[in-house]
Coordinates of C-alpha atoms in Angstrom, one line a residue:
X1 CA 116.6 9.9 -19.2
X2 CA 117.3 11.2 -22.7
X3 CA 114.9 13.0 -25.4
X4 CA 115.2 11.0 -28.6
X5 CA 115.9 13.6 -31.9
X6 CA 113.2 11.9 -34.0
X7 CA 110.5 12.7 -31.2
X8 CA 111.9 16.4 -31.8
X9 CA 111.0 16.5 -35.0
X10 CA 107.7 14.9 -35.0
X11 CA 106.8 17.6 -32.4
X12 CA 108.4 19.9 -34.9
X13 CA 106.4 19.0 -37.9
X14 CA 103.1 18.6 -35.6
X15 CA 103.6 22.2 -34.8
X16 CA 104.2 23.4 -38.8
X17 CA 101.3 21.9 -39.4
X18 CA 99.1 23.4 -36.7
X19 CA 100.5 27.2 -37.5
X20 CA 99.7 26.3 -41.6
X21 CA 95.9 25.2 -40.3
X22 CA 95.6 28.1 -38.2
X23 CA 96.8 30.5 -41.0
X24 CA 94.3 28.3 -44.2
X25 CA 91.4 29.0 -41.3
X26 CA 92.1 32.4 -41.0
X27 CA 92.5 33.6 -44.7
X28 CA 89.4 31.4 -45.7
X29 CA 87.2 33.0 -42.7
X30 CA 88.3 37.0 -43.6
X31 CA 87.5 35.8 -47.3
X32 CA 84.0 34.3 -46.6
X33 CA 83.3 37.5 -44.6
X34 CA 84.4 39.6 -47.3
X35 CA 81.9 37.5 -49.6
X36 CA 79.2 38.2 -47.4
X37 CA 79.9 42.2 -46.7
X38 CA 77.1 43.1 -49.7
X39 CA 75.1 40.7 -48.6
X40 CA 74.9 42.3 -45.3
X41 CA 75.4 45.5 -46.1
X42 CA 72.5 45.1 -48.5
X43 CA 70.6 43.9 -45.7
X44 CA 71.3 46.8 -43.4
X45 CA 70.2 49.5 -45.9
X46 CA 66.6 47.6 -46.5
X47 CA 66.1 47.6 -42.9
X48 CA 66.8 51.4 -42.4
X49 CA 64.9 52.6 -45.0
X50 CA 61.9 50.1 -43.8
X51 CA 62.6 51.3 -40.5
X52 CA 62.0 55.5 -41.9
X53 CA 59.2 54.3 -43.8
X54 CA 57.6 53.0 -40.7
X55 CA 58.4 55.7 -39.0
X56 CA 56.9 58.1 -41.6
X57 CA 53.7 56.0 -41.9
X58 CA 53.1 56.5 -37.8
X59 CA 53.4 59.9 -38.2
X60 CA 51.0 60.7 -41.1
X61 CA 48.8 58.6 -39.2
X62 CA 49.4 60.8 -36.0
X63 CA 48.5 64.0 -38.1
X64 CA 45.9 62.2 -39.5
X65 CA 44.2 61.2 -36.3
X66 CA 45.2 64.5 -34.8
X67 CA 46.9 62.1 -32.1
X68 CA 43.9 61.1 -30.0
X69 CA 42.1 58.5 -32.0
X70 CA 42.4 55.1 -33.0
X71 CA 43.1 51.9 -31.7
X72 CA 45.3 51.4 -28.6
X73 CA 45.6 55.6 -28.4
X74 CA 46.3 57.3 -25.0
X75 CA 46.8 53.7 -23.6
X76 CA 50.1 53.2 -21.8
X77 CA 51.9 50.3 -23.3
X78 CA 50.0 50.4 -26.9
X79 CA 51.7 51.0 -29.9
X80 CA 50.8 50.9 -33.8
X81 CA 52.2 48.5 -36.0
X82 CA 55.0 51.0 -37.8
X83 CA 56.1 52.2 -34.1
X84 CA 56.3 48.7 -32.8
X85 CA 58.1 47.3 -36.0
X86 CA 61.0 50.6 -35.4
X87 CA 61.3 49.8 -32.0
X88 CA 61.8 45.9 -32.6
X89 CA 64.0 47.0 -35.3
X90 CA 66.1 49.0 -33.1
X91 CA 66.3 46.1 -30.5
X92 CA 67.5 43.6 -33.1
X93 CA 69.8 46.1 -34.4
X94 CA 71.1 46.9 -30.9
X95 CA 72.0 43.3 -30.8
X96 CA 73.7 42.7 -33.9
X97 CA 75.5 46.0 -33.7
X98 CA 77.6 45.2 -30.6
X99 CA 79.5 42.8 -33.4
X100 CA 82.2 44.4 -34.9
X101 CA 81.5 42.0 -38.5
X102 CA 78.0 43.4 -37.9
X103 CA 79.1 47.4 -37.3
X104 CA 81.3 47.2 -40.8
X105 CA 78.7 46.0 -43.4
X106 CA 75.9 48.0 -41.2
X107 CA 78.3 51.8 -41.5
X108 CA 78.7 50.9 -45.1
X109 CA 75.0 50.6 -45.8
X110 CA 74.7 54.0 -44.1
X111 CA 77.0 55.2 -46.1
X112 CA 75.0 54.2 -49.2
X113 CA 71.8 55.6 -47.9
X114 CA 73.4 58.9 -47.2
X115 CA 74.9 59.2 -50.5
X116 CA 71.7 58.8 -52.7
X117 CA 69.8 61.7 -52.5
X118 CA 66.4 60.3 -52.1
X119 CA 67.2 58.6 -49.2
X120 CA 69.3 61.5 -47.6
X121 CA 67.0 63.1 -45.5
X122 CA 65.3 60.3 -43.9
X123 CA 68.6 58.4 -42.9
X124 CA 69.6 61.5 -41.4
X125 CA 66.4 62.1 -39.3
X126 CA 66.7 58.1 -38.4
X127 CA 69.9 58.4 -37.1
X128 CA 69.0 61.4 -35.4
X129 CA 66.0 59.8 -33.4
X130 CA 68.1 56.5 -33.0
X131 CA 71.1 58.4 -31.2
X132 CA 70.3 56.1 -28.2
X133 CA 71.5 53.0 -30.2
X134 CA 74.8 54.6 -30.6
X135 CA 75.1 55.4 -26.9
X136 CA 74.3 51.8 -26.2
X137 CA 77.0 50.5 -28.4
X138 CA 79.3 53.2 -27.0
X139 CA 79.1 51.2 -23.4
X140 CA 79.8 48.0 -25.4
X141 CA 82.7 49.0 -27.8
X142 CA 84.4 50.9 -24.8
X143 CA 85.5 47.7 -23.6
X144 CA 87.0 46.0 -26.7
X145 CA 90.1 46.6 -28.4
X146 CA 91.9 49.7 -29.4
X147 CA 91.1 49.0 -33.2
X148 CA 87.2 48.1 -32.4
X149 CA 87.4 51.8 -30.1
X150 CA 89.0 53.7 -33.2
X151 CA 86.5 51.9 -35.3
X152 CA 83.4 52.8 -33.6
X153 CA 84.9 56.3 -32.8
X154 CA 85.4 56.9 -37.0
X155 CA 81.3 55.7 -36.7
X156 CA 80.2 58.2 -34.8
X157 CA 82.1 60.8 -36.3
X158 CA 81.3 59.7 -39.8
X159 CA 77.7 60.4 -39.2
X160 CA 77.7 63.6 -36.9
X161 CA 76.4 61.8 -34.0
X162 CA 78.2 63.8 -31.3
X163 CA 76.3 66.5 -29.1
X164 CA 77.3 69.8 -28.4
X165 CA 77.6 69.4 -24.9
X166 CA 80.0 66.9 -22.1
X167 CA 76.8 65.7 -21.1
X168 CA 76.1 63.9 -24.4
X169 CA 76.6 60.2 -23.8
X170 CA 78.4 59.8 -27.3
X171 CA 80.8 63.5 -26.5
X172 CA 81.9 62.1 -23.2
X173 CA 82.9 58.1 -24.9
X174 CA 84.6 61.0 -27.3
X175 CA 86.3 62.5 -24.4
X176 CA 87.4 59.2 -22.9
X177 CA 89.2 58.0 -26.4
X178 CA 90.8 61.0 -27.1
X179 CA 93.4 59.9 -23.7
X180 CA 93.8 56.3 -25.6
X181 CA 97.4 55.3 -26.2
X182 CA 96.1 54.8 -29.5
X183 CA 96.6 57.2 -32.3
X184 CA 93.9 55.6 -34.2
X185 CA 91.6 55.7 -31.0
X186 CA 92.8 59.5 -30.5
X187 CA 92.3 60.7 -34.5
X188 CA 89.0 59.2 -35.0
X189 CA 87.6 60.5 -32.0
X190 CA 89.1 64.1 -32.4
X191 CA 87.6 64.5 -35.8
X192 CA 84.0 63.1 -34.3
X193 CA 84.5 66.1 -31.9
X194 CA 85.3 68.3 -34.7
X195 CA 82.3 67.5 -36.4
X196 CA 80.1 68.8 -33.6
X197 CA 81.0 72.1 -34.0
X198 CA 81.9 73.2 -30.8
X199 CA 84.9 74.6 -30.1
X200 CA 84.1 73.8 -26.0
X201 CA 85.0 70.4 -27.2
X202 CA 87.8 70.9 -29.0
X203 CA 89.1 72.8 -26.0
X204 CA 88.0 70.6 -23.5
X205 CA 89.8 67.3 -25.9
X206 CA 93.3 69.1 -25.9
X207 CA 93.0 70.1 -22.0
X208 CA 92.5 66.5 -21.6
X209 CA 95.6 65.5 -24.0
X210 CA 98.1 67.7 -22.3
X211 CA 97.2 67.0 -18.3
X212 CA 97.9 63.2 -19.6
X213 CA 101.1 64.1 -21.7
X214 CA 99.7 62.9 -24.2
X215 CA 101.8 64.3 -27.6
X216 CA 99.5 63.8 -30.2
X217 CA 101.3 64.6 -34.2
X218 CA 101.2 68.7 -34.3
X219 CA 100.5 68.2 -38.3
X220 CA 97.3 66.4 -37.4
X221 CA 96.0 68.3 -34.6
X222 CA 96.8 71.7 -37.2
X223 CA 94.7 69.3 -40.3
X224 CA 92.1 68.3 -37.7
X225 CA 91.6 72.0 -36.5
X226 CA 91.0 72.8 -40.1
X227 CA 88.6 70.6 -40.3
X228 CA 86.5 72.0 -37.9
X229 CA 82.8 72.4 -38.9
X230 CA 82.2 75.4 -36.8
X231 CA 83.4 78.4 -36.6
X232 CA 86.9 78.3 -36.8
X233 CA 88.1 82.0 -35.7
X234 CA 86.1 81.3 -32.6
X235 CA 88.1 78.2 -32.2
X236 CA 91.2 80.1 -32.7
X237 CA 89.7 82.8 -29.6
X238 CA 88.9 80.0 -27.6
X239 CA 92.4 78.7 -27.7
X240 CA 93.8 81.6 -27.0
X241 CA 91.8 82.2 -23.8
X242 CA 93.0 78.8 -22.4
X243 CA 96.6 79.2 -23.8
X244 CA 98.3 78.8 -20.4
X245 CA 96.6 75.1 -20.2
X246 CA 98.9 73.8 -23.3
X247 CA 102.6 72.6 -23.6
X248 CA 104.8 74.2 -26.0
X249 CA 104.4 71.0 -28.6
X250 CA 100.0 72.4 -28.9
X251 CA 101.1 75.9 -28.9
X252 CA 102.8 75.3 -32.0
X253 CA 100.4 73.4 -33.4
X254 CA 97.8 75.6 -32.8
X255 CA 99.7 79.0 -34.1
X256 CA 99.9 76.5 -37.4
X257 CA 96.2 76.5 -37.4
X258 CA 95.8 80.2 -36.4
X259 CA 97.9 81.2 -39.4
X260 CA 95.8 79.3 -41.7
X261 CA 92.4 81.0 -40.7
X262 CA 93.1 84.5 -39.4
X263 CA 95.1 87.8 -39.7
X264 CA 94.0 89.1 -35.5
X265 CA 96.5 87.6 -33.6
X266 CA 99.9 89.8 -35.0
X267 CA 99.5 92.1 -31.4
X268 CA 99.1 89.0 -29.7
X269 CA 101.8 86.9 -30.7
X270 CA 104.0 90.1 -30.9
X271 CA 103.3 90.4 -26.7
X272 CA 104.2 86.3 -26.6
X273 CA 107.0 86.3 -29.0
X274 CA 108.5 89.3 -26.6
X275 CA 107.9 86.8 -23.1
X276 CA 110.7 84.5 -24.7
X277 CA 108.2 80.9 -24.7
X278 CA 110.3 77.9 -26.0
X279 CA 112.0 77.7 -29.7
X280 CA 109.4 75.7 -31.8
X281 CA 106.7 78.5 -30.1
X282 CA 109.4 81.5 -32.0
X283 CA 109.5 79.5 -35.1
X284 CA 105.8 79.6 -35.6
X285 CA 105.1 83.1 -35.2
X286 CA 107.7 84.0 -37.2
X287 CA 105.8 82.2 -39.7
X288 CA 103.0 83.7 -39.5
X289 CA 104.6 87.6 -39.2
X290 CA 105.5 86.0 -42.6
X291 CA 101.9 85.6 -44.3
X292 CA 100.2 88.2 -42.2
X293 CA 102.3 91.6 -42.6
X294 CA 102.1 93.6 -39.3
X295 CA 104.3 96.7 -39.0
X296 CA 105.0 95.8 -35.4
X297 CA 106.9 93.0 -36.1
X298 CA 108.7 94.2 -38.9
X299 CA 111.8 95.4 -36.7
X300 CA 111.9 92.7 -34.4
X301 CA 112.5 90.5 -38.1
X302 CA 115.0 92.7 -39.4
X303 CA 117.1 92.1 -36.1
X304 CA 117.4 88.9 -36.2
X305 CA 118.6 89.1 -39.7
X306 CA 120.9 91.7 -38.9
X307 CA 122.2 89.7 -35.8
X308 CA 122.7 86.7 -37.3
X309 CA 126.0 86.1 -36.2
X310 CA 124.7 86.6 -32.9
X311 CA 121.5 85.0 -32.6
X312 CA 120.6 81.6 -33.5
X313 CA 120.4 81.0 -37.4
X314 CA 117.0 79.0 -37.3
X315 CA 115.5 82.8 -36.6
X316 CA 117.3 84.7 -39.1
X317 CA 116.9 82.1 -41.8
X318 CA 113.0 82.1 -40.8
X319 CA 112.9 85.8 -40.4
X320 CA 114.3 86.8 -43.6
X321 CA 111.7 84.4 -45.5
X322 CA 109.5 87.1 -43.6
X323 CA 110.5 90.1 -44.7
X324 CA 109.6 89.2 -48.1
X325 CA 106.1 90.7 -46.6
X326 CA 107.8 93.9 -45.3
X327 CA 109.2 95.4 -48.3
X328 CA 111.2 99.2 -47.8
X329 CA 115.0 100.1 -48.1
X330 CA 115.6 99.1 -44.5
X331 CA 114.1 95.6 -45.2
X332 CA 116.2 95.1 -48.5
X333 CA 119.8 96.8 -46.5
X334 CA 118.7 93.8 -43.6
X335 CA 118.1 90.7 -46.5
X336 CA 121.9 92.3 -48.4
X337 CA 123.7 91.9 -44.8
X338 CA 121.5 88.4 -44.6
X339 CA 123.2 87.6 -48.1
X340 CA 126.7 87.7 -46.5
X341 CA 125.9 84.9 -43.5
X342 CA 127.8 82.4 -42.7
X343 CA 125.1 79.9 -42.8
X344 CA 124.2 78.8 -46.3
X345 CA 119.6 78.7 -44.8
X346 CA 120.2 82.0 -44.1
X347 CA 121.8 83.3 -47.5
X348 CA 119.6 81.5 -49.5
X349 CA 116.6 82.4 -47.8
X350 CA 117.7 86.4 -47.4
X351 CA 118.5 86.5 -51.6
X352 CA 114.7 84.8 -52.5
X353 CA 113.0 87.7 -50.1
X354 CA 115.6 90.1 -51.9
X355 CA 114.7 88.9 -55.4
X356 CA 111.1 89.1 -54.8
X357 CA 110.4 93.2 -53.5
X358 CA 113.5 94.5 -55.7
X359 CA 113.6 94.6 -59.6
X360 CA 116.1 93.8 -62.0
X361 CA 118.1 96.9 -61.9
X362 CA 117.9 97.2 -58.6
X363 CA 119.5 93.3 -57.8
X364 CA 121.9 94.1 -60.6
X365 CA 123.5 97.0 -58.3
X366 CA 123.4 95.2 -55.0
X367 CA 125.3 92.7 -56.8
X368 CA 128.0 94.5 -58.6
X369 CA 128.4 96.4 -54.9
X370 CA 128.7 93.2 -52.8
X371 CA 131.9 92.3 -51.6
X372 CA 131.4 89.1 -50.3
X373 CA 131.9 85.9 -52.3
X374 CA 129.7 83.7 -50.8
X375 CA 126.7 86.4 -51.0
X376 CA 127.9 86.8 -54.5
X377 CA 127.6 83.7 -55.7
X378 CA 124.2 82.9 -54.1
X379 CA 122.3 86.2 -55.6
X380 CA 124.1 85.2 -58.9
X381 CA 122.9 81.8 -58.5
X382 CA 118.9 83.1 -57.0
X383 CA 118.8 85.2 -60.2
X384 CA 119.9 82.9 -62.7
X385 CA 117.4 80.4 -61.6
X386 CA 114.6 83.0 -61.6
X387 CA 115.4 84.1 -65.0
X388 CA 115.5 79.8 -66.1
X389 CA 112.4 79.8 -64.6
X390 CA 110.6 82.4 -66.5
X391 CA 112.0 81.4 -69.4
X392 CA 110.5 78.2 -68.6
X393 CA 106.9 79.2 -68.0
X394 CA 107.1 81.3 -71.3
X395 CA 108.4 78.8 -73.2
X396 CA 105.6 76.5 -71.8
X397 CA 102.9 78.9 -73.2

């Protein structure tokens, strides 16, 4: 038995033309849904806002009746005509929402609502009040894929619908996501975390992170702590008390953070610096010695300078960016010896710190004394460039 070669390519053209089909079907069907986003999402928004005004009615006619009279009052199973039409609302929506193509259109028209400042307030109390729906679709979009998880994740932290506590239904579908594989899944649902304000939460998310080794980017966990809507130097105090908890990769991350919000920590990360934690843990609190001066430090800086043919160059070169903070005639003797390493980081580094406590006369002596070519040429080169540069600005004003 033998396969004849024009059956082969039959079969192959059959199959060309199935894959060509499939891919006509699938660009026509994302462009008729993106025809029919407006439409939807214009749909969305009228039902919200009939769904506040409804609400709003029943109320004034609450206040109104002082909440005893009128038809179908104090009977169990009675509604008025607004608090019926919400709740059917909400059922339908409930429905619809469980569709990803309905979620998109139906987040945008939020979006809309929340941006127009007539229509701010009530949204806001809607969504507040509807916080159930959310926890509904939370059970649903838990069990789709990682893009539909990060999607509804970005949802709920879009519109603030996390609770301060783990025993908010929304917080713990947070709390779940946040040990996705998925960055996406993980991102979104740190930043609806963040938006709560609690820095429980926050804690509690990274605890969860590092038991599952989870190493999430240390530039976005740093931009995500930023964005924190709480308080963010109780954040920082908060990390510090569960410090032992985290790897070396959050520590870092989190001293980025810590530098960017406050000055308290310099006794702190003096004591940690001093208990010899891992490299990247050193590097980071050597930047922040270097935007937050603390006298403490100042010798431990000017020792690695000093020593840098004995230490490792990463700390001198990072140390004598610091001492630009520390300025005094021991700091300048530390950044000239810094001048004349072996390791280019290190010399460059050392002659901007130098250039920027010491004046002109001052450089101009250091470098007629120096000895050393290499350091020679880089302070020549560090002050010719300043000087181009101010030329530069003047010239430009």
């Amino acid at each position: 038995m033998f396969l004849r070669v024009d059956y082969l390519v039959y079969f192959y053209m059959l199959l060309c033309a199935c894959m060509l089909f499939f891919n006509l079907f699938y660009v026509g069907r994302n462009r008729w849904r993106q025809k029919r986003l407006p439409g939807r999402s214009a749909f969305f928004e009228k039902a919200v806002l009939r769904a506040c005004k409804e609400a709003e009615r029943a109320q004034g006619e609450d206040e109104g009746s002082g909440g005893t009279h009128g038809p179908g009052a104090g009977k169990p199973g009675v509604c008025r005509h607004g608090e019926m039409g919400q709740r059917m609302s909400v059922r339908s929506l409930r429905r619809r929402l469980k569709r990803t193509g309905e979620l998109i259109p139906f987040q945008e028209a939020l979006q809309n609502l929340l941006g127009k400042e007539e229509s701010r307030e009530p949204v806001r109390g809607w969504l507040e009040e509807n916080r159930g729906l959310f926890a509904t679709l939370g059970e649903a979009y838990l069990k789709k894929s990682q893009m539909e998880k990060a999607f509804f994740a970005w949802v709920v932290g879009s519109f603030d619908l996390c609770g301060e506590s783990e025993e908010d239904p929304l917080t713990r579908d947070m709390l779940l996501l946040v040990q996705e594989a998925s960055v996406y899944c993980r991102e979104n649902a740190l930043y609806a975390i963040y938006a709560a304000g609690s820095p429980l939460l926050v804690v509690r998310a990274y605890i969860l992170m590092n038991r599952r080794r989870i190493l999430h980017s240390r530039k976005m966990v740093t931009d995500g702590l930023l964005a924190f809507s709480g308080d963010r130097e109780v954040l920082a105090e908060e990390l510090w008390e569960n410090w032992e908890l985290f790897d070396a990769h959050y520590q870092v991350a989190f001293i980025d953070f810590i530098r960017m919000v406050t000055r308290r920590f310099g006794m702190r990360f003096l004591r940690l610096i001093q208990s010899e934690p891992e490299r990247e843990v050193k590097f980071a609190i050597l930047r922040y010695y270097r935007k937050y001066r603390y006298p403490d430090a100042e010798k431990m800086l000017r020792g690695y300078v000093n020593n840098w043919c004995i230490d490792d160059w990463e700390f001198a070169a990072i140390s004598a960016l610091a001492l630009e903070a520390y300025p005094g005639e021991k700091t300048v003797r530390a950044l000239v010896r810094g001048i004349q390493s072996d390791a280019w980081h290190i010399r460059s580094n050392a002659a901007d710190s130098l250039l920027r406590i010491t004046d002109q006369e001052r450089q101009q002596e250091i470098l007629g004394r120096m000895e050393d070519s290499f350091g020679r040429n880089m302070l020549e080169y560090k002050i010719e460039s300043l000087e181009k540069r101010k030329e530069a600005e003047h010239g430009g004003n």
